[in-house]
PDB file of C-alpha atoms in Angstrom:
ATOM      1  CA  UNK O 806    -116.717-145.460-121.109  1.00  0.00           C
ATOM      2  CA  UNK O 807    -115.740-148.692-119.026  1.00  0.00           C
ATOM      3  CA  UNK O 808    -116.501-152.075-120.536  1.00  0.00           C
ATOM      4  CA  UNK O 809    -119.678-153.827-118.853  1.00  0.00           C
ATOM      5  CA  UNK O 810    -117.058-156.336-117.215  1.00  0.00           C
ATOM      6  CA  UNK O 811    -115.057-153.324-115.769  1.00  0.00           C
ATOM      7  CA  UNK O 812    -118.014-151.463-114.488  1.00  0.00           C
ATOM      8  CA  UNK O 813    -119.726-154.894-113.189  1.00  0.00           C
ATOM      9  CA  UNK O 814    -116.611-155.674-111.227  1.00  0.00           C
ATOM     10  CA  UNK O 815    -116.553-152.072-109.432  1.00  0.00           C
ATOM     11  CA  UNK O 816    -120.313-152.131-108.750  1.00  0.00           C
ATOM     12  CA  UNK O 817    -120.423-155.090-106.410  1.00  0.00           C
ATOM     13  CA  UNK O 818    -123.610-154.526-104.378  1.00  0.00           C
ATOM     14  CA  UNK O 819    -122.015-155.579-101.037  1.00  0.00           C
ATOM     15  CA  UNK O 820    -119.390-152.873-101.500  1.00  0.00           C
ATOM     16  CA  UNK O 821    -120.987-150.150-103.303  1.00  0.00           C
ATOM     17  CA  UNK O 822    -122.832-147.149-102.109  1.00  0.00           C
ATOM     18  CA  UNK O 823    -125.085-144.747-103.910  1.00  0.00           C
ATOM     19  CA  UNK O 824    -124.626-141.134-102.777  1.00  0.00           C
ATOM     20  CA  UNK O 825    -127.089-138.367-103.762  1.00  0.00           C
ATOM     21  CA  UNK O 826    -125.962-134.924-103.465  1.00  0.00           C
ATOM     22  CA  UNK O 827    -128.165-131.884-102.443  1.00  0.00           C
ATOM     23  CA  UNK O 828    -131.355-133.755-104.404  1.00  0.00           C
ATOM     24  CA  UNK O 829    -133.562-131.687-101.974  1.00  0.00           C
ATOM     25  CA  UNK O 830    -136.694-129.707-102.643  1.00  0.00           C
ATOM     26  CA  UNK O 831    -135.101-126.474-102.073  1.00  0.00           C
ATOM     27  CA  UNK O 832    -132.343-127.009-104.548  1.00  0.00           C
ATOM     28  CA  UNK O 833    -133.919-129.108-107.281  1.00  0.00           C
ATOM     29  CA  UNK O 834    -137.807-129.076-106.311  1.00  0.00           C
ATOM     30  CA  UNK O 835    -140.184-126.880-108.005  1.00  0.00           C
ATOM     31  CA  UNK O 836    -139.871-124.105-105.326  1.00  0.00           C
ATOM     32  CA  UNK O 837    -135.935-124.107-105.492  1.00  0.00           C
ATOM     33  CA  UNK O 838    -133.702-121.346-104.327  1.00  0.00           C
ATOM     34  CA  UNK O 839    -131.813-122.014-107.452  1.00  0.00           C
ATOM     35  CA  UNK O 840    -134.375-122.323-110.267  1.00  0.00           C
ATOM     36  CA  UNK O 841    -132.001-122.278-112.998  1.00  0.00           C
ATOM     37  CA  UNK O 842    -130.140-125.291-111.616  1.00  0.00           C
ATOM     38  CA  UNK O 843    -133.571-127.047-110.842  1.00  0.00           C
ATOM     39  CA  UNK O 844    -134.868-126.286-114.373  1.00  0.00           C
ATOM     40  CA  UNK O 845    -131.542-128.168-115.743  1.00  0.00           C
ATOM     41  CA  UNK O 846    -131.571-131.021-113.395  1.00  0.00           C
ATOM     42  CA  UNK O 847    -134.977-131.628-114.490  1.00  0.00           C
ATOM     43  CA  UNK O 848    -135.207-130.886-118.044  1.00  0.00           C
ATOM     44  CA  UNK O 849    -131.843-132.913-118.499  1.00  0.00           C
ATOM     45  CA  UNK O 850    -133.285-136.066-117.006  1.00  0.00           C
ATOM     46  CA  UNK O 851    -130.546-135.840-114.266  1.00  0.00           C
ATOM     47  CA  UNK O 852    -133.115-135.969-111.465  1.00  0.00           C
ATOM     48  CA  UNK O 853    -135.018-138.467-113.019  1.00  0.00           C
ATOM     49  CA  UNK O 854    -131.988-140.727-113.383  1.00  0.00           C
ATOM     50  CA  UNK O 855    -130.935-140.362-109.854  1.00  0.00           C
ATOM     51  CA  UNK O 856    -134.376-141.512-109.014  1.00  0.00           C
ATOM     52  CA  UNK O 857    -133.938-144.688-111.225  1.00  0.00           C
ATOM     53  CA  UNK O 858    -130.618-145.155-109.614  1.00  0.00           C
ATOM     54  CA  UNK O 859    -131.965-145.019-106.128  1.00  0.00           C
ATOM     55  CA  UNK O 860    -134.938-147.474-107.122  1.00  0.00           C
ATOM     56  CA  UNK O 861    -132.372-149.792-108.495  1.00  0.00           C
ATOM     57  CA  UNK O 862    -130.054-149.560-105.461  1.00  0.00           C
ATOM     58  CA  UNK O 863    -133.090-150.422-103.382  1.00  0.00           C
ATOM     59  CA  UNK O 864    -133.741-153.461-105.202  1.00  0.00           C
ATOM     60  CA  UNK O 865    -130.155-154.731-105.602  1.00  0.00           C
ATOM     61  CA  UNK O 866    -129.247-154.305-101.877  1.00  0.00           C
ATOM     62  CA  UNK O 867    -127.073-151.355-102.535  1.00  0.00           C
ATOM     63  CA  UNK O 868    -126.762-149.051 -99.672  1.00  0.00           C
ATOM     64  CA  UNK O 869    -128.108-145.266-100.307  1.00  0.00           C
ATOM     65  CA  UNK O 870    -126.899-142.159 -98.582  1.00  0.00           C
ATOM     66  CA  UNK O 871    -128.682-138.889 -99.235  1.00  0.00           C
ATOM     67  CA  UNK O 872    -126.468-135.724 -98.678  1.00  0.00           C
ATOM     68  CA  UNK O 873    -128.270-132.591 -97.670  1.00  0.00           C
ATOM     69  CA  UNK O 874    -127.134-129.189 -97.302  1.00  0.00           C
ATOM     70  CA  UNK O 875    -129.002-127.261 -94.680  1.00  0.00           C
ATOM     71  CA  UNK O 876    -128.537-124.296 -92.219  1.00  0.00           C
ATOM     72  CA  UNK O 877    -130.013-123.427 -88.794  1.00  0.00           C
ATOM     73  CA  UNK O 878    -132.454-120.878 -88.653  1.00  0.00           C
ATOM     74  CA  UNK O 879    -130.004-118.499 -86.655  1.00  0.00           C
ATOM     75  CA  UNK O 880    -127.255-119.374 -88.760  1.00  0.00           C
ATOM     76  CA  UNK O 881    -124.999-120.651 -86.356  1.00  0.00           C
ATOM     77  CA  UNK O 882    -122.115-122.852 -87.525  1.00  0.00           C
ATOM     78  CA  UNK O 883    -122.668-121.876 -91.163  1.00  0.00           C
ATOM     79  CA  UNK O 884    -119.931-121.043 -93.517  1.00  0.00           C
ATOM     80  CA  UNK O 885    -119.299-117.353 -94.665  1.00  0.00           C
ATOM     81  CA  UNK O 886    -115.778-117.309 -96.023  1.00  0.00           C
ATOM     82  CA  UNK O 887    -116.774-117.726 -99.814  1.00  0.00           C
ATOM     83  CA  UNK O 888    -119.237-115.762-102.049  1.00  0.00           C
ATOM     84  CA  UNK O 889    -121.323-118.680-102.616  1.00  0.00           C
ATOM     85  CA  UNK O 890    -122.312-118.651 -98.964  1.00  0.00           C
ATOM     86  CA  UNK O 891    -122.999-114.980 -98.490  1.00  0.00           C
ATOM     87  CA  UNK O 892    -125.193-115.094-101.633  1.00  0.00           C
ATOM     88  CA  UNK O 893    -127.208-118.077-100.417  1.00  0.00           C
ATOM     89  CA  UNK O 894    -128.063-116.166 -97.298  1.00  0.00           C
ATOM     90  CA  UNK O 895    -129.986-113.623 -99.380  1.00  0.00           C
ATOM     91  CA  UNK O 896    -131.835-116.293-101.370  1.00  0.00           C
ATOM     92  CA  UNK O 897    -135.738-116.036-100.945  1.00  0.00           C
ATOM     93  CA  UNK O 898    -135.844-119.782-100.433  1.00  0.00           C
ATOM     94  CA  UNK O 899    -133.652-120.968 -97.426  1.00  0.00           C
ATOM     95  CA  UNK O 900    -132.544-124.413 -96.648  1.00  0.00           C
ATOM     96  CA  UNK O 901    -133.570-124.390 -93.100  1.00  0.00           C
ATOM     97  CA  UNK O 902    -133.270-127.480 -90.905  1.00  0.00           C
ATOM     98  CA  UNK O 903    -136.538-128.974 -90.337  1.00  0.00           C
ATOM     99  CA  UNK O 904    -138.563-127.305 -93.398  1.00  0.00           C
ATOM    100  CA  UNK O 905    -139.495-128.705 -96.589  1.00  0.00           C
ATOM    101  CA  UNK O 906    -136.699-127.341 -98.370  1.00  0.00           C
ATOM    102  CA  UNK O 907    -134.419-129.767 -97.090  1.00  0.00           C
ATOM    103  CA  UNK O 908    -136.481-132.931 -97.846  1.00  0.00           C
ATOM    104  CA  UNK O 909    -135.425-135.096-100.728  1.00  0.00           C
ATOM    105  CA  UNK O 910    -137.105-134.069-103.764  1.00  0.00           C
ATOM    106  CA  UNK O 911    -139.474-136.260-105.801  1.00  0.00           C
ATOM    107  CA  UNK O 912    -139.360-138.446-107.899  1.00  0.00           C
ATOM    108  CA  UNK O 913    -136.782-139.966-105.485  1.00  0.00           C
ATOM    109  CA  UNK O 914    -137.940-142.247-102.877  1.00  0.00           C
ATOM    110  CA  UNK O 915    -136.509-142.271 -99.497  1.00  0.00           C
ATOM    111  CA  UNK O 916    -136.846-146.036 -97.611  1.00  0.00           C
ATOM    112  CA  UNK O 917    -136.090-146.755 -94.136  1.00  0.00           C
ATOM    113  CA  UNK O 918    -132.956-148.409 -94.932  1.00  0.00           C
ATOM    114  CA  UNK O 919    -131.559-145.090 -96.542  1.00  0.00           C
ATOM    115  CA  UNK O 920    -129.053-142.854 -94.393  1.00  0.00           C
ATOM    116  CA  UNK O 921    -129.498-139.292 -94.546  1.00  0.00           C
ATOM    117  CA  UNK O 922    -126.610-136.910 -93.692  1.00  0.00           C
ATOM    118  CA  UNK O 923    -126.871-133.448 -92.947  1.00  0.00           C
ATOM    119  CA  UNK O 924    -124.363-130.809 -93.035  1.00  0.00           C
ATOM    120  CA  UNK O 925    -124.337-127.046 -91.662  1.00  0.00           C
ATOM    121  CA  UNK O 926    -121.166-125.891 -93.224  1.00  0.00           C
ATOM    122  CA  UNK O 927    -118.839-126.210 -96.234  1.00  0.00           C
ATOM    123  CA  UNK O 928    -119.071-127.332 -99.911  1.00  0.00           C
ATOM    124  CA  UNK O 929    -118.405-130.876 -99.837  1.00  0.00           C
ATOM    125  CA  UNK O 930    -120.798-133.613 -98.835  1.00  0.00           C
ATOM    126  CA  UNK O 931    -117.931-135.786 -97.555  1.00  0.00           C
ATOM    127  CA  UNK O 932    -115.408-133.672 -95.916  1.00  0.00           C
ATOM    128  CA  UNK O 933    -116.216-132.572 -92.289  1.00  0.00           C
ATOM    129  CA  UNK O 934    -119.598-134.750 -92.380  1.00  0.00           C
ATOM    130  CA  UNK O 935    -120.100-138.359 -91.289  1.00  0.00           C
ATOM    131  CA  UNK O 936    -119.979-139.801 -94.526  1.00  0.00           C
ATOM    132  CA  UNK O 937    -116.804-141.252 -94.731  1.00  0.00           C
ATOM    133  CA  UNK O 938    -116.946-142.970 -91.243  1.00  0.00           C
ATOM    134  CA  UNK O 939    -120.362-144.100 -92.457  1.00  0.00           C
ATOM    135  CA  UNK O 940    -118.821-145.640 -95.687  1.00  0.00           C
ATOM    136  CA  UNK O 941    -116.311-147.473 -94.042  1.00  0.00           C
ATOM    137  CA  UNK O 942    -118.669-149.034 -91.637  1.00  0.00           C
ATOM    138  CA  UNK O 943    -120.774-149.986 -94.661  1.00  0.00           C
ATOM    139  CA  UNK O 944    -117.882-151.750 -96.302  1.00  0.00           C
ATOM    140  CA  UNK O 945    -117.763-149.370 -99.134  1.00  0.00           C
ATOM    141  CA  UNK O 946    -115.126-149.657-101.748  1.00  0.00           C
ATOM    142  CA  UNK O 947    -117.154-147.938-104.770  1.00  0.00           C
ATOM    143  CA  UNK O 948    -119.056-144.819-104.400  1.00  0.00           C
ATOM    144  CA  UNK O 949    -121.514-143.959-107.019  1.00  0.00           C
ATOM    145  CA  UNK O 950    -122.001-140.036-107.013  1.00  0.00           C
ATOM    146  CA  UNK O 951    -125.021-138.470-108.261  1.00  0.00           C
ATOM    147  CA  UNK O 952    -127.159-135.294-107.860  1.00  0.00           C
ATOM    148  CA  UNK O 953    -126.023-131.496-108.047  1.00  0.00           C
ATOM    149  CA  UNK O 954    -124.153-129.381-108.774  1.00  0.00           C
ATOM    150  CA  UNK O 955    -121.520-130.274-111.249  1.00  0.00           C
ATOM    151  CA  UNK O 956    -120.311-126.847-110.510  1.00  0.00           C
ATOM    152  CA  UNK O 957    -119.338-127.241-107.013  1.00  0.00           C
ATOM    153  CA  UNK O 958    -120.547-130.191-104.836  1.00  0.00           C
ATOM    154  CA  UNK O 959    -120.206-132.991-107.083  1.00  0.00           C
ATOM    155  CA  UNK O 960    -116.566-132.318-107.922  1.00  0.00           C
ATOM    156  CA  UNK O 961    -115.758-131.856-104.304  1.00  0.00           C
ATOM    157  CA  UNK O 962    -117.519-135.176-103.541  1.00  0.00           C
ATOM    158  CA  UNK O 963    -115.375-137.023-106.192  1.00  0.00           C
ATOM    159  CA  UNK O 964    -112.135-135.718-105.085  1.00  0.00           C
ATOM    160  CA  UNK O 965    -112.891-136.275-101.692  1.00  0.00           C
ATOM    161  CA  UNK O 966    -113.805-139.861-102.297  1.00  0.00           C
ATOM    162  CA  UNK O 967    -110.582-140.514-104.478  1.00  0.00           C
ATOM    163  CA  UNK O 968    -108.574-138.816-101.814  1.00  0.00           C
ATOM    164  CA  UNK O 969    -109.832-141.149 -98.972  1.00  0.00           C
ATOM    165  CA  UNK O 970    -109.271-144.287-101.194  1.00  0.00           C
ATOM    166  CA  UNK O 971    -112.776-144.966-102.469  1.00  0.00           C
ATOM    167  CA  UNK O 972    -113.309-145.759-106.232  1.00  0.00           C
ATOM    168  CA  UNK O 973    -115.908-143.102-107.667  1.00  0.00           C
ATOM    169  CA  UNK O 974    -118.365-143.915-110.505  1.00  0.00           C
ATOM    170  CA  UNK O 975    -120.069-140.873-111.938  1.00  0.00           C
ATOM    171  CA  UNK O 976    -123.033-141.561-114.134  1.00  0.00           C
ATOM    172  CA  UNK O 977    -122.731-138.821-116.364  1.00  0.00           C
ATOM    173  CA  UNK O 978    -126.600-138.281-117.046  1.00  0.00           C
ATOM    174  CA  UNK O 979    -127.334-138.116-113.269  1.00  0.00           C
ATOM    175  CA  UNK O 980    -125.657-134.724-112.458  1.00  0.00           C
ATOM    176  CA  UNK O 981    -126.377-131.581-113.417  1.00  0.00           C
ATOM    177  CA  UNK O 982    -125.066-128.116-113.174  1.00  0.00           C
ATOM    178  CA  UNK O 983    -125.323-124.560-114.941  1.00  0.00           C
ATOM    179  CA  UNK O 984    -124.849-123.500-117.672  1.00  0.00           C
ATOM    180  CA  UNK O 985    -125.851-126.840-119.364  1.00  0.00           C
ATOM    181  CA  UNK O 986    -122.725-127.134-121.394  1.00  0.00           C
ATOM    182  CA  UNK O 987    -120.457-126.939-118.210  1.00  0.00           C
ATOM    183  CA  UNK O 988    -121.455-130.463-116.979  1.00  0.00           C
ATOM    184  CA  UNK O 989    -120.096-132.322-119.970  1.00  0.00           C
ATOM    185  CA  UNK O 990    -116.733-130.167-120.185  1.00  0.00           C
ATOM    186  CA  UNK O 991    -116.561-130.730-116.268  1.00  0.00           C
ATOM    187  CA  UNK O 992    -117.012-134.358-116.805  1.00  0.00           C
ATOM    188  CA  UNK O 993    -114.559-134.547-119.885  1.00  0.00           C
ATOM    189  CA  UNK O 994    -111.679-132.633-118.525  1.00  0.00           C
ATOM    190  CA  UNK O 995    -111.971-133.325-114.515  1.00  0.00           C
ATOM    191  CA  UNK O 996    -113.952-135.906-113.518  1.00  0.00           C
ATOM    192  CA  UNK O 997    -112.952-138.519-116.183  1.00  0.00           C
ATOM    193  CA  UNK O 998    -109.504-138.097-115.064  1.00  0.00           C
ATOM    194  CA  UNK O 999    -110.271-139.295-111.434  1.00  0.00           C
ATOM    195  CA  UNK O1000    -113.399-141.202-111.708  1.00  0.00           C
ATOM    196  CA  UNK O1001    -115.042-143.954-113.709  1.00  0.00           C
ATOM    197  CA  UNK O1002    -117.789-142.100-116.017  1.00  0.00           C
ATOM    198  CA  UNK O1003    -120.493-144.427-117.160  1.00  0.00           C
ATOM    199  CA  UNK O1004    -124.218-143.569-118.166  1.00  0.00           C
ATOM    200  CA  UNK O1005    -127.367-144.448-115.732  1.00  0.00           C
ATOM    201  CA  UNK O1006    -128.110-147.195-118.188  1.00  0.00           C
ATOM    202  CA  UNK O1007    -124.795-148.864-117.741  1.00  0.00           C
ATOM    203  CA  UNK O1008    -124.666-148.617-114.038  1.00  0.00           C
ATOM    204  CA  UNK O1009    -128.493-150.307-113.829  1.00  0.00           C
ATOM    205  CA  UNK O1010    -127.320-153.094-116.350  1.00  0.00           C
ATOM    206  CA  UNK O1011    -124.686-153.687-113.635  1.00  0.00           C
ATOM    207  CA  UNK O1012    -126.981-153.692-110.730  1.00  0.00           C
ATOM    208  CA  UNK O1013    -128.300-157.192-111.234  1.00  0.00           C
ATOM    209  CA  UNK O1014    -130.500-159.424-109.212  1.00  0.00           C
ATOM    210  CA  UNK O1015    -131.384-158.277-105.670  1.00  0.00           C
ATOM    211  CA  UNK O1016    -128.637-159.112-103.024  1.00  0.00           C
ATOM    212  CA  UNK O1017    -128.570-158.542 -99.452  1.00  0.00           C
ATOM    213  CA  UNK O1018    -125.571-156.660 -97.907  1.00  0.00           C
ATOM    214  CA  UNK O1019    -124.928-159.652 -95.678  1.00  0.00           C
TER     215      UNK O1019
END
């Protein structure tokens, strides 16, 4: 884990953005299309920790970006070039644009200042979306990555962020995947090689007094 001084230097509110990944009702909510993942996100405390990070970001002047995965009812533009996508088409809960499934899930609170980015294709919340351009326009240098899943979208987000020149910070207890023991293995053997890994409490401790983005 980084020292407080190292982490605090990275998490300057003026150049830090918090990204929540697929923390939507149809993924981590009570009526999830992926109930095993939803249970893990809740029982592990990851979803609660994402909510804590979002609340602290709002208080500290850190921009929050919510990355949502969805699809049109007619499926136009959706990816079908992986087994995961084809399986998702058969799930009883669909992440349809405009539906309850693609709303940010409680207990995360969304404010007017938050940015919500929706994607219709692919695996990454960054590649092929508006996120990179938005981060640059926001003056982002450090990206805090939280949410689900540690299996696919979270590593995609971290790799993309690093490849694009951002410093990635991953609060290890604010991400979740399945099975439960896969997440710490992913963090230890993969994400820790490219990102700064911390805990939610350590990140919260660095987001000090409220400061505007200026």
